[in-house]
């Protein structure tokens, strides 16, 4: 939800694009706000150019049901999220919990680098 870039964001996104054929944004942040933040991060060169135009998943409900991702089955999707409460019942195996990143936004945070290792191991 923050426009403060997590350390290693550009590398994380770039590597994810190399590892996976499709990356989508599945967030509680409304699309208009996400697009503004994404454009800012691209302009500040802390995210790759494609990030501002990446596929955004419109959803509703209390959980991030992976069935909202069009053209795939839920078991084909990985959800990287820090909050268990957003994991849809029955989709726990698709959830990869990333470390929480919040104020005071430490510059030594390694959450994205750790998640890259987990993602690469899933290939």
Short mmCIF file of N, CA and C in Angstrom, two decimals:
data_model
loop_
_atom_site.label_atom_id
_atom_site.label_comp_id
_atom_site.label_asym_id
_atom_site.label_seq_id
_atom_site.Cartn_x
_atom_site.Cartn_y
_atom_site.Cartn_z
N UNK A 1 0.82 -1.19 0.00
CA UNK A 1 0.00 0.00 0.00
C UNK A 1 0.87 1.26 0.00
N UNK A 2 2.11 1.11 0.38
CA UNK A 2 3.00 2.25 0.43
C UNK A 2 3.65 2.49 -0.92
N UNK A 3 4.02 3.74 -1.15
CA UNK A 3 4.78 4.04 -2.36
C UNK A 3 6.27 4.09 -2.04
N UNK A 4 6.62 3.71 -0.82
CA UNK A 4 8.02 3.57 -0.44
C UNK A 4 8.51 2.24 -1.02
N UNK A 5 9.49 2.27 -1.92
CA UNK A 5 9.94 1.01 -2.52
C UNK A 5 10.69 0.14 -1.53
N UNK A 6 10.34 -1.12 -1.51
CA UNK A 6 11.06 -2.07 -0.67
C UNK A 6 12.44 -2.30 -1.29
N UNK A 7 13.48 -2.39 -0.48
CA UNK A 7 14.82 -2.63 -1.04
C UNK A 7 14.83 -3.86 -1.93
N UNK A 8 15.42 -3.71 -3.11
CA UNK A 8 15.53 -4.81 -4.06
C UNK A 8 14.32 -4.98 -4.96
N UNK A 9 13.41 -4.00 -4.98
CA UNK A 9 12.17 -4.13 -5.75
C UNK A 9 12.44 -4.37 -7.23
N UNK A 10 13.28 -3.55 -7.84
CA UNK A 10 13.54 -3.69 -9.28
C UNK A 10 14.13 -5.06 -9.60
N UNK A 11 15.09 -5.51 -8.82
CA UNK A 11 15.70 -6.81 -9.04
C UNK A 11 14.66 -7.92 -8.86
N UNK A 12 13.84 -7.81 -7.84
CA UNK A 12 12.80 -8.80 -7.59
C UNK A 12 11.85 -8.92 -8.78
N UNK A 13 11.34 -7.78 -9.24
CA UNK A 13 10.40 -7.80 -10.36
C UNK A 13 11.06 -8.31 -11.64
N UNK A 14 12.27 -7.88 -11.89
CA UNK A 14 12.98 -8.31 -13.10
C UNK A 14 13.22 -9.81 -13.07
N UNK A 15 13.65 -10.32 -11.94
CA UNK A 15 13.91 -11.76 -11.82
C UNK A 15 12.61 -12.56 -11.91
N UNK A 16 11.53 -12.06 -11.31
CA UNK A 16 10.24 -12.75 -11.41
C UNK A 16 9.79 -12.84 -12.87
N UNK A 17 10.02 -11.78 -13.63
CA UNK A 17 9.66 -11.79 -15.05
C UNK A 17 10.48 -12.82 -15.83
N UNK A 18 11.68 -13.10 -15.37
CA UNK A 18 12.52 -14.12 -16.00
C UNK A 18 12.06 -15.53 -15.60
N UNK A 19 11.59 -15.68 -14.38
CA UNK A 19 11.21 -16.99 -13.86
C UNK A 19 9.81 -17.44 -14.28
N UNK A 20 8.90 -16.49 -14.43
CA UNK A 20 7.50 -16.82 -14.64
C UNK A 20 6.95 -16.18 -15.90
N UNK A 21 6.08 -16.88 -16.62
CA UNK A 21 5.54 -16.34 -17.86
C UNK A 21 4.51 -15.23 -17.65
N UNK A 22 3.99 -15.13 -16.43
CA UNK A 22 2.95 -14.13 -16.18
C UNK A 22 3.03 -13.68 -14.73
N UNK A 23 2.96 -12.37 -14.55
CA UNK A 23 2.94 -11.78 -13.21
C UNK A 23 1.75 -10.83 -13.17
N UNK A 24 0.98 -10.92 -12.09
CA UNK A 24 -0.18 -10.04 -11.96
C UNK A 24 -0.14 -9.34 -10.62
N UNK A 25 -0.83 -8.21 -10.55
CA UNK A 25 -0.96 -7.48 -9.29
C UNK A 25 -2.30 -7.84 -8.67
N UNK A 26 -2.27 -8.41 -7.48
CA UNK A 26 -3.46 -8.85 -6.76
C UNK A 26 -3.39 -8.16 -5.41
N UNK A 27 -3.97 -6.99 -5.30
CA UNK A 27 -3.78 -6.14 -4.13
C UNK A 27 -5.10 -5.58 -3.62
N UNK A 28 -5.08 -5.14 -2.38
CA UNK A 28 -6.24 -4.46 -1.81
C UNK A 28 -6.30 -3.01 -2.25
N UNK A 29 -5.23 -2.52 -2.83
CA UNK A 29 -5.17 -1.13 -3.31
C UNK A 29 -5.97 -1.04 -4.61
N UNK A 30 -6.86 -0.08 -4.69
CA UNK A 30 -7.67 0.11 -5.90
C UNK A 30 -6.76 0.39 -7.09
N UNK A 31 -7.23 0.00 -8.27
CA UNK A 31 -6.37 0.07 -9.46
C UNK A 31 -5.88 1.48 -9.75
N UNK A 32 -6.72 2.47 -9.64
CA UNK A 32 -6.29 3.84 -9.95
C UNK A 32 -5.12 4.26 -9.06
N UNK A 33 -5.20 3.94 -7.78
CA UNK A 33 -4.11 4.29 -6.85
C UNK A 33 -2.87 3.45 -7.16
N UNK A 34 -3.07 2.15 -7.43
CA UNK A 34 -1.93 1.30 -7.79
C UNK A 34 -1.20 1.87 -9.00
N UNK A 35 -1.95 2.26 -10.03
CA UNK A 35 -1.32 2.77 -11.26
C UNK A 35 -0.50 4.03 -10.97
N UNK A 36 -1.01 4.91 -10.13
CA UNK A 36 -0.26 6.13 -9.77
C UNK A 36 1.03 5.77 -9.05
N UNK A 37 0.94 4.86 -8.10
CA UNK A 37 2.13 4.45 -7.35
C UNK A 37 3.12 3.75 -8.29
N UNK A 38 2.61 2.87 -9.15
CA UNK A 38 3.49 2.14 -10.06
C UNK A 38 4.21 3.08 -11.01
N UNK A 39 3.49 4.06 -11.55
CA UNK A 39 4.13 5.03 -12.45
C UNK A 39 5.22 5.82 -11.72
N UNK A 40 4.95 6.20 -10.48
CA UNK A 40 5.93 6.92 -9.68
C UNK A 40 7.18 6.07 -9.47
N UNK A 41 6.98 4.79 -9.14
CA UNK A 41 8.13 3.91 -8.91
C UNK A 41 8.94 3.70 -10.19
N UNK A 42 8.26 3.61 -11.31
CA UNK A 42 8.97 3.49 -12.60
C UNK A 42 9.72 4.78 -12.89
N UNK A 43 9.06 5.92 -12.70
CA UNK A 43 9.71 7.22 -12.93
C UNK A 43 10.94 7.40 -12.06
N UNK A 44 10.87 6.86 -10.83
CA UNK A 44 12.00 6.97 -9.91
C UNK A 44 13.05 5.88 -10.17
N UNK A 45 12.80 5.05 -11.17
CA UNK A 45 13.72 3.99 -11.60
C UNK A 45 13.98 2.96 -10.51
N UNK A 46 12.96 2.68 -9.70
CA UNK A 46 13.08 1.63 -8.69
C UNK A 46 12.18 0.44 -9.05
N UNK A 47 11.57 0.50 -10.23
CA UNK A 47 10.78 -0.61 -10.77
C UNK A 47 10.96 -0.60 -12.29
N UNK A 48 10.91 -1.77 -12.93
CA UNK A 48 11.05 -1.82 -14.39
C UNK A 48 9.88 -1.15 -15.08
N UNK A 49 10.09 -0.69 -16.29
CA UNK A 49 9.08 0.08 -17.03
C UNK A 49 7.76 -0.65 -17.16
N UNK A 50 7.79 -1.97 -17.35
CA UNK A 50 6.56 -2.74 -17.54
C UNK A 50 5.67 -2.76 -16.31
N UNK A 51 6.22 -2.45 -15.14
CA UNK A 51 5.48 -2.51 -13.89
C UNK A 51 4.26 -1.59 -13.90
N UNK A 52 4.37 -0.43 -14.50
CA UNK A 52 3.26 0.54 -14.52
C UNK A 52 2.06 0.03 -15.31
N UNK A 53 2.30 -0.88 -16.24
CA UNK A 53 1.22 -1.39 -17.09
C UNK A 53 0.91 -2.86 -16.84
N UNK A 54 1.41 -3.41 -15.78
CA UNK A 54 1.21 -4.85 -15.54
C UNK A 54 -0.26 -5.18 -15.32
N UNK A 55 -0.58 -6.43 -15.53
CA UNK A 55 -1.95 -6.90 -15.37
C UNK A 55 -2.40 -6.73 -13.92
N UNK A 56 -3.57 -6.15 -13.75
CA UNK A 56 -4.15 -5.89 -12.43
C UNK A 56 -5.38 -6.77 -12.28
N UNK A 57 -5.49 -7.47 -11.17
CA UNK A 57 -6.63 -8.35 -10.93
C UNK A 57 -7.68 -7.60 -10.12
N UNK A 58 -8.85 -7.45 -10.71
CA UNK A 58 -9.99 -6.85 -10.02
C UNK A 58 -10.71 -7.99 -9.28
N UNK A 59 -10.97 -7.79 -8.00
CA UNK A 59 -11.56 -8.84 -7.20
C UNK A 59 -12.46 -8.24 -6.13
N UNK A 60 -13.18 -9.10 -5.47
CA UNK A 60 -14.04 -8.67 -4.37
C UNK A 60 -14.09 -9.79 -3.34
N UNK A 61 -14.55 -9.47 -2.17
CA UNK A 61 -14.65 -10.46 -1.10
C UNK A 61 -13.63 -10.20 -0.01
N UNK A 62 -13.54 -11.15 0.89
CA UNK A 62 -12.65 -11.02 2.05
C UNK A 62 -11.26 -11.60 1.80
N UNK A 63 -11.16 -12.47 0.79
CA UNK A 63 -9.89 -13.15 0.53
C UNK A 63 -9.50 -12.99 -0.93
N UNK A 64 -8.24 -13.22 -1.21
CA UNK A 64 -7.72 -13.15 -2.58
C UNK A 64 -7.87 -14.52 -3.23
N UNK A 65 -9.07 -14.77 -3.72
CA UNK A 65 -9.38 -16.04 -4.37
C UNK A 65 -8.67 -16.08 -5.72
N UNK A 66 -7.77 -17.01 -5.88
CA UNK A 66 -6.96 -17.10 -7.09
C UNK A 66 -7.78 -17.42 -8.33
N UNK A 67 -9.03 -17.79 -8.14
CA UNK A 67 -9.91 -18.02 -9.29
C UNK A 67 -10.24 -16.71 -10.01
N UNK A 68 -9.93 -15.58 -9.40
CA UNK A 68 -10.12 -14.28 -10.07
C UNK A 68 -9.07 -14.04 -11.16
N UNK A 69 -7.98 -14.79 -11.14
CA UNK A 69 -6.95 -14.64 -12.16
C UNK A 69 -7.47 -15.36 -13.42
N UNK A 70 -7.74 -14.60 -14.48
CA UNK A 70 -8.35 -15.22 -15.66
C UNK A 70 -7.41 -16.13 -16.43
N UNK A 71 -8.00 -17.18 -16.98
CA UNK A 71 -7.26 -18.04 -17.90
C UNK A 71 -6.41 -19.12 -17.27
N UNK A 72 -6.44 -19.24 -15.94
CA UNK A 72 -5.67 -20.27 -15.26
C UNK A 72 -6.50 -20.87 -14.13
N UNK A 73 -6.08 -22.02 -13.67
CA UNK A 73 -6.68 -22.64 -12.50
C UNK A 73 -5.93 -22.16 -11.26
N UNK A 74 -6.62 -22.08 -10.14
CA UNK A 74 -6.00 -21.58 -8.91
C UNK A 74 -4.72 -22.33 -8.56
N UNK A 75 -4.65 -23.62 -8.82
CA UNK A 75 -3.45 -24.39 -8.46
C UNK A 75 -2.24 -24.04 -9.34
N UNK A 76 -2.45 -23.24 -10.39
CA UNK A 76 -1.35 -22.82 -11.26
C UNK A 76 -0.77 -21.46 -10.85
N UNK A 77 -1.33 -20.87 -9.80
CA UNK A 77 -0.96 -19.51 -9.38
C UNK A 77 -0.27 -19.56 -8.02
N UNK A 78 0.75 -18.74 -7.87
CA UNK A 78 1.38 -18.55 -6.56
C UNK A 78 1.00 -17.16 -6.06
N UNK A 79 0.64 -17.08 -4.80
CA UNK A 79 0.28 -15.81 -4.18
C UNK A 79 1.37 -15.43 -3.19
N UNK A 80 2.07 -14.34 -3.48
CA UNK A 80 3.07 -13.81 -2.55
C UNK A 80 2.38 -12.71 -1.76
N UNK A 81 2.23 -12.93 -0.48
CA UNK A 81 1.50 -11.98 0.37
C UNK A 81 2.02 -12.09 1.79
N UNK A 82 1.88 -11.00 2.55
CA UNK A 82 2.35 -11.02 3.92
C UNK A 82 1.24 -11.31 4.93
N UNK A 83 -0.03 -11.26 4.51
CA UNK A 83 -1.14 -11.45 5.44
C UNK A 83 -1.90 -12.74 5.16
N UNK A 84 -1.89 -13.63 6.12
CA UNK A 84 -2.60 -14.91 5.99
C UNK A 84 -4.10 -14.71 5.83
N UNK A 85 -4.64 -13.64 6.41
CA UNK A 85 -6.09 -13.44 6.34
C UNK A 85 -6.60 -13.26 4.91
N UNK A 86 -5.73 -12.93 3.96
CA UNK A 86 -6.15 -12.77 2.57
C UNK A 86 -6.08 -14.07 1.76
N UNK A 87 -5.56 -15.12 2.36
CA UNK A 87 -5.45 -16.40 1.66
C UNK A 87 -6.83 -17.06 1.63
N UNK A 88 -7.27 -17.40 0.44
CA UNK A 88 -8.59 -18.02 0.28
C UNK A 88 -8.57 -19.45 0.81
N UNK A 89 -9.61 -19.85 1.56
CA UNK A 89 -9.65 -21.22 2.07
C UNK A 89 -9.47 -22.25 0.94
N UNK A 90 -8.62 -23.22 1.20
CA UNK A 90 -8.34 -24.25 0.23
C UNK A 90 -7.19 -23.92 -0.71
N UNK A 91 -6.68 -22.69 -0.63
CA UNK A 91 -5.58 -22.27 -1.50
C UNK A 91 -4.29 -22.00 -0.72
N UNK A 92 -4.22 -22.53 0.47
CA UNK A 92 -3.06 -22.31 1.33
C UNK A 92 -1.77 -22.81 0.69
N UNK A 93 -1.83 -23.86 -0.09
CA UNK A 93 -0.63 -24.41 -0.72
C UNK A 93 -0.06 -23.47 -1.78
N UNK A 94 -0.85 -22.54 -2.24
CA UNK A 94 -0.41 -21.58 -3.27
C UNK A 94 0.21 -20.33 -2.66
N UNK A 95 0.09 -20.18 -1.35
CA UNK A 95 0.53 -18.98 -0.65
C UNK A 95 1.98 -19.07 -0.23
N UNK A 96 2.75 -18.06 -0.58
CA UNK A 96 4.12 -17.90 -0.13
C UNK A 96 4.16 -16.65 0.74
N UNK A 97 4.39 -16.83 2.02
CA UNK A 97 4.36 -15.69 2.94
C UNK A 97 5.66 -14.93 2.88
N UNK A 98 5.54 -13.66 2.54
CA UNK A 98 6.70 -12.77 2.53
C UNK A 98 6.73 -12.01 3.84
N UNK A 99 7.92 -11.68 4.29
CA UNK A 99 8.06 -10.91 5.52
C UNK A 99 7.37 -9.56 5.37
N UNK A 100 6.75 -9.12 6.45
CA UNK A 100 6.04 -7.85 6.49
C UNK A 100 7.03 -6.69 6.33
N UNK A 101 6.64 -5.68 5.57
CA UNK A 101 7.48 -4.48 5.36
C UNK A 101 6.63 -3.26 5.68
N UNK A 102 7.02 -2.54 6.72
CA UNK A 102 6.22 -1.40 7.16
C UNK A 102 7.14 -0.36 7.80
N UNK A 103 6.55 0.78 8.09
CA UNK A 103 7.26 1.87 8.75
C UNK A 103 8.04 1.31 9.92
N UNK A 104 9.29 1.64 10.09
CA UNK A 104 10.06 2.72 9.50
C UNK A 104 10.80 2.35 8.22
N UNK A 105 10.39 1.33 7.49
CA UNK A 105 10.92 1.00 6.16
C UNK A 105 12.45 0.94 6.13
N UNK A 106 12.98 -0.06 6.78
CA UNK A 106 14.43 -0.21 6.87
C UNK A 106 15.10 -0.45 5.52
N UNK A 107 16.21 0.22 5.32
CA UNK A 107 16.96 0.08 4.05
C UNK A 107 17.72 -1.24 3.99
N UNK A 108 17.79 -1.97 5.10
CA UNK A 108 18.50 -3.24 5.12
C UNK A 108 17.54 -4.43 4.99
N UNK A 109 16.29 -4.17 4.71
CA UNK A 109 15.29 -5.23 4.55
C UNK A 109 15.70 -6.18 3.43
N UNK A 110 15.56 -7.47 3.67
CA UNK A 110 15.94 -8.47 2.67
C UNK A 110 14.75 -9.38 2.29
N UNK A 111 13.55 -8.93 2.59
CA UNK A 111 12.37 -9.74 2.33
C UNK A 111 12.20 -10.16 0.88
N UNK A 112 12.44 -9.25 -0.05
CA UNK A 112 12.28 -9.59 -1.47
C UNK A 112 13.37 -10.54 -1.94
N UNK A 113 14.57 -10.36 -1.47
CA UNK A 113 15.67 -11.27 -1.84
C UNK A 113 15.39 -12.67 -1.33
N UNK A 114 14.90 -12.78 -0.11
CA UNK A 114 14.55 -14.09 0.45
C UNK A 114 13.42 -14.73 -0.35
N UNK A 115 12.43 -13.94 -0.73
CA UNK A 115 11.32 -14.48 -1.51
C UNK A 115 11.78 -14.94 -2.88
N UNK A 116 12.73 -14.24 -3.47
CA UNK A 116 13.28 -14.69 -4.76
C UNK A 116 13.88 -16.09 -4.66
N UNK A 117 14.55 -16.36 -3.58
CA UNK A 117 15.13 -17.69 -3.37
C UNK A 117 14.03 -18.75 -3.28
N UNK A 118 12.96 -18.42 -2.58
CA UNK A 118 11.84 -19.34 -2.43
C UNK A 118 11.18 -19.57 -3.78
N UNK A 119 10.96 -18.51 -4.53
CA UNK A 119 10.32 -18.62 -5.84
C UNK A 119 11.18 -19.43 -6.81
N UNK A 120 12.47 -19.16 -6.82
CA UNK A 120 13.37 -19.89 -7.73
C UNK A 120 13.38 -21.38 -7.41
N UNK A 121 13.24 -21.71 -6.14
CA UNK A 121 13.23 -23.11 -5.72
C UNK A 121 11.95 -23.81 -6.16
N UNK A 122 10.89 -23.05 -6.42
CA UNK A 122 9.60 -23.64 -6.83
C UNK A 122 9.56 -23.97 -8.31
N UNK A 123 10.55 -23.52 -9.08
CA UNK A 123 10.56 -23.74 -10.53
C UNK A 123 10.94 -25.18 -10.83
#
